[in-house]
Amino acid sequence: MNEKYLQPYNAENVEDAISKIWEESGFYNPDEMIKAGLTDPNAEAFSIVLPPPNVTGTLHTGHASMLAIQDIMVRYHRMLGKRTLWLPGTDHAAIATQSKVEKLLQKEKIRKHDLGRKAFLERVNTFAQDSHDTIVSQCKKMGASLDWSREAFTLDKEREHAVYTAFTQMYNDGLIYQKERIVNWDPKGQTTISDDEVVRENRKGTMYTFKYSHDFPFPIATTRPETKLGDTAVAVHPEDKRYQEYIGNEYSFNFAGEDVTVKIVADEHVDPEFGVGALGVTPAHSVADWDIAQRHNLPLKQVINEYGKMIVGMEGVKDVKVAAAREAVVEWLKSEGLLLVKEDTIQSVGTAERTGAVIEPLPKLQWWIDVNKKFPAKDSKIEDIEKGQMVSLKELMLHVVRNEQIDILPSRFEKTYFNWIENLRDWNISRQIWYGHRIPVWYKGDDIFVGTEAPSGDDWKQDEDTLDTWFSSGLWTFSTLGWPNTESDDFKTYHPTNILETGHDIIFFWVARMILMTTYLLGDIPFETVYLHGLVRDAKGRKMSKSLGNIIDPVDLIGKYGTDALRMALIVGNGPGGDVNLDENKIKAYSKFGNKLWNITRFVLTETESINLDKDFEYSLRDQELIKEQEELFQELTKEMNEFKYYLVSEKLYHYTWDTFASEILEESKTIFENGSTEEIHSRRQFLLHSLKMIVTMLHPFMPFITEEIWKDLKNNDDRDILMTVSWPTL
RNA sequence: GGGCGAUUAGCUCAGUUGGCUAGAGCAACCCGUUUACACCGGGUAGGUCAGGGGUUCGAGUCCCUUAUCGCCCACCA
């Protein structure tokens, strides 16, 4: 027996050595598996794309959990003999990365405009490269069997070509258009953001009820008096008796130094029960008011600029930030005797997901994707949609989930998905930041050119804006497989992918966008199953955050307990959609399990030292009984593997190994070895060896390192050298 | 305002399509080392499965209801 078993299991030494074996084998790459004769070239394909981590820093425990789940899926299918690809990459994460680098520059007292676009982007690229390198090494530490030879980046040349191709097609189909409309403006990030990048927060505010002027017939209420300088109407409910006589009238007056004219309009949107039942309409600075203005053809008047400062008004208001201007306007109302009521209220404030700034709705010229416009469907692999049939993006997105061509797990998220799509508005895809895919539109005078490359000839100027990062992420399942070349081997073999495993927090940002892009561009689905995992929380179930100081670094945990133990702690009891509380004690428990398995191996090897697995003999009655029990369990486990119930399989393997195999069978074996007949002893030795091989094989997707290490001492001549490439037991 | 989820042992949680005396890890208490493993073994204690009602031969599991907590979505000024 190998002397290593005389010492307790040392995860750290073993894991590094095993990683090396796997990487040097090249078997993460399915092509190498085929070359070595380990995978049948005609085998069914199985593919997953890694949700590309943002190059904004290092991986956290959430990533660790994601890697563990996906690696289980991948190793399992590889062992089933499938042509298995797990494709890695990273995401440039436009705004997130740019604002991170801006913060770093701020510490050096450098502003990005002083550097200029080119120098700034060099800084960002350096930062992104560092993050990338850290992420790659962390993925490897987790034992993730990713095919690095196919690694991609959302902002590299190949992906740019895919992005430009997609943009051009959508533009030519009239799905991408440019229009001035009210947008979510982030005054801190100096860019627009899409609706789902706006995080709503309930904050304390003050509701002011006042009259515009002494001549105005009735009061209105608002939480933002400073925007009233931009009012162009007052809306009331059409059936509200109090205001009937005023509908259609126009009133002009001076408000805090600005000449204002408002028209009284009747609109169903107004709730007569709320406040005074009359709403000052500010089309340029409120999304709801913009919609009212559209319905009544009202003029637009911008009073706040991109820096969140007032551009009109009296002294103390003009050129002042909105918060201070609000105070000034309220003071003015008081002094004029126009303020009637001031009361505390809770208001829902939109903030920018990345910068935390309060969103200032502003009218701006932007690029949009029309989700309602009908277009002829591409050559369609979508069930019940024929080629050329007129469909909208929204319809396609709903259709493929409704007809279960795409399955979402857990299924309750399907409802959430439908609800979101049904209320979807056009997608604002242009951003006023530097880091990202530059919009593939060029201008020369009044001419406009949209294409995958700059037009020939001088004086063409490319659009300054970049694309929303999710535009490129939306193409991920096929831009990584060679698209727009649909004839490439990878594309033909691995698309659509089988499973998308990701967090339920990005179902709208990403999952929905991938479905949008793929159904539109390919007339196909991007993946068959969406497996959504929850959040990794701390031991007490709290969200990990910097302010709570409860962030756990997966690398520290691996150093302490080993990757196998961490993986088990993240998997057991963690079903789809559920949050997992990561308790260090749980990891500790599974590191003990590793040692248990180690000692089981020691016992079995000691007792079976001189023998090989014998295929031609009959088990004793007792052993036949044990085999039967075992096979029943293993069949059940295989079924559960196919149902994505990794949380059950891992737990059951743990209990079988410890409570049944070690506590009962090994103990019983001691008696047999002492008192049994020759036949009984031989049978039991065979049984132990056989069982341990089965256990180690089935545990491999969960605890890849220790099982691979044990396999070295367990394999026979006719077994494959590397456990990763061994077949999953078929019973 | 709409939707979803949770509530099981001191703590953190499993419990798969309703089916034998409700489980795990950690914590607590007692005992055990001539060895596969003290990173261990054996044992003890601890739960009216949030409350109430219903369906059923049978409910932690299904239905209704109440309470508490949490999450997501939404243009109530």
Coordinates of N, CA, C and O in Angstrom, one line a residue, chain A residues 375-392 395-397 399-400 403 405 519 523:
Chain A
F375 N -40.9 41.6 -37.5 CA -40.0 41.3 -38.5 C -40.1 39.9 -39.0 O -40.7 39.1 -38.2
P376 N -39.7 39.5 -40.2 CA -39.8 38.1 -40.6 C -38.8 37.2 -39.9 O -37.6 37.5 -39.8
A377 N -39.3 36.1 -39.3 CA -38.4 35.2 -38.5 C -37.3 34.6 -39.5 O -37.6 34.3 -40.6
K378 N -36.1 34.4 -38.9 CA -35.1 33.8 -39.6 C -35.4 32.3 -39.8 O -36.4 31.8 -39.3
D379 N -34.6 31.6 -40.6 CA -34.7 30.2 -40.8 C -34.9 29.6 -39.4 O -34.0 29.5 -38.7
S380 N -36.1 29.1 -39.1 CA -36.4 28.9 -37.7 C -36.3 27.5 -37.2 O -36.9 26.6 -37.8
K381 N -35.6 27.3 -36.1 CA -35.6 26.0 -35.4 C -36.5 26.1 -34.2 O -36.5 25.3 -33.3
I382 N -37.2 27.2 -34.1 CA -38.1 27.4 -33.0 C -39.5 26.7 -33.4 O -40.0 27.0 -34.4
E383 N -39.9 25.9 -32.4 CA -41.2 25.2 -32.7 C -42.3 26.2 -32.9 O -42.5 27.2 -32.2
D384 N -43.2 25.9 -33.8 CA -44.4 26.6 -34.1 C -44.1 28.0 -34.7 O -45.0 28.9 -34.6
I385 N -42.9 28.3 -35.1 CA -42.6 29.6 -35.8 C -42.0 29.2 -37.1 O -41.0 28.5 -37.2
E386 N -42.6 29.7 -38.2 CA -42.1 29.3 -39.5 C -41.2 30.4 -40.0 O -41.4 31.6 -39.6
K387 N -40.4 30.0 -40.9 CA -39.5 31.0 -41.6 C -40.3 32.1 -42.3 O -41.3 31.7 -43.0
G388 N -40.0 33.3 -42.0 CA -40.7 34.4 -42.7 C -41.9 34.9 -41.9 O -42.5 35.9 -42.2
Q389 N -42.3 34.1 -40.9 CA -43.5 34.5 -40.1 C -43.2 35.9 -39.4 O -42.1 36.1 -38.9
M390 N -44.1 36.8 -39.4 CA -43.9 38.1 -38.7 C -44.0 38.0 -37.2 O -45.0 37.5 -36.7
V391 N -42.9 38.3 -36.6 CA -42.9 38.2 -35.1 C -42.1 39.4 -34.5 O -41.4 40.1 -35.2
S392 N -42.3 39.6 -33.2 CA -41.6 40.7 -32.5 C -40.6 40.0 -31.6 O -40.8 38.8 -31.3
E395 N -42.4 38.7 -28.6 CA -43.1 37.4 -28.9 C -42.2 36.2 -28.9 O -42.5 35.2 -28.3
L396 N -41.1 36.4 -29.5 CA -40.1 35.3 -29.5 C -39.6 34.9 -28.1 O -39.5 33.7 -27.8
M397 N -39.3 35.9 -27.4 CA -38.8 35.7 -26.0 C -39.9 34.9 -25.1 O -39.5 34.1 -24.3
H399 N -42.4 33.1 -26.4 CA -42.7 31.9 -27.1 C -41.9 30.7 -26.6 O -42.4 29.6 -26.3
V400 N -40.6 30.8 -26.7 CA -39.7 29.7 -26.5 C -39.7 29.2 -25.0 O -39.4 28.0 -24.8
N403 N -43.6 27.5 -24.7 CA -43.7 26.2 -25.3 C -42.7 25.2 -24.7 O -42.5 24.1 -25.3
Q405 N -39.6 25.0 -24.9 CA -38.4 24.7 -25.6 C -37.2 25.0 -24.8 O -36.1 24.5 -24.8
T519 N -32.9 34.0 -30.5 CA -34.1 33.8 -31.3 C -34.1 34.7 -32.5 O -34.5 34.3 -33.6
G523 N -32.7 32.3 -35.1 CA -33.9 31.5 -35.2 C -33.9 30.3 -34.3 O -34.4 29.2 -34.7

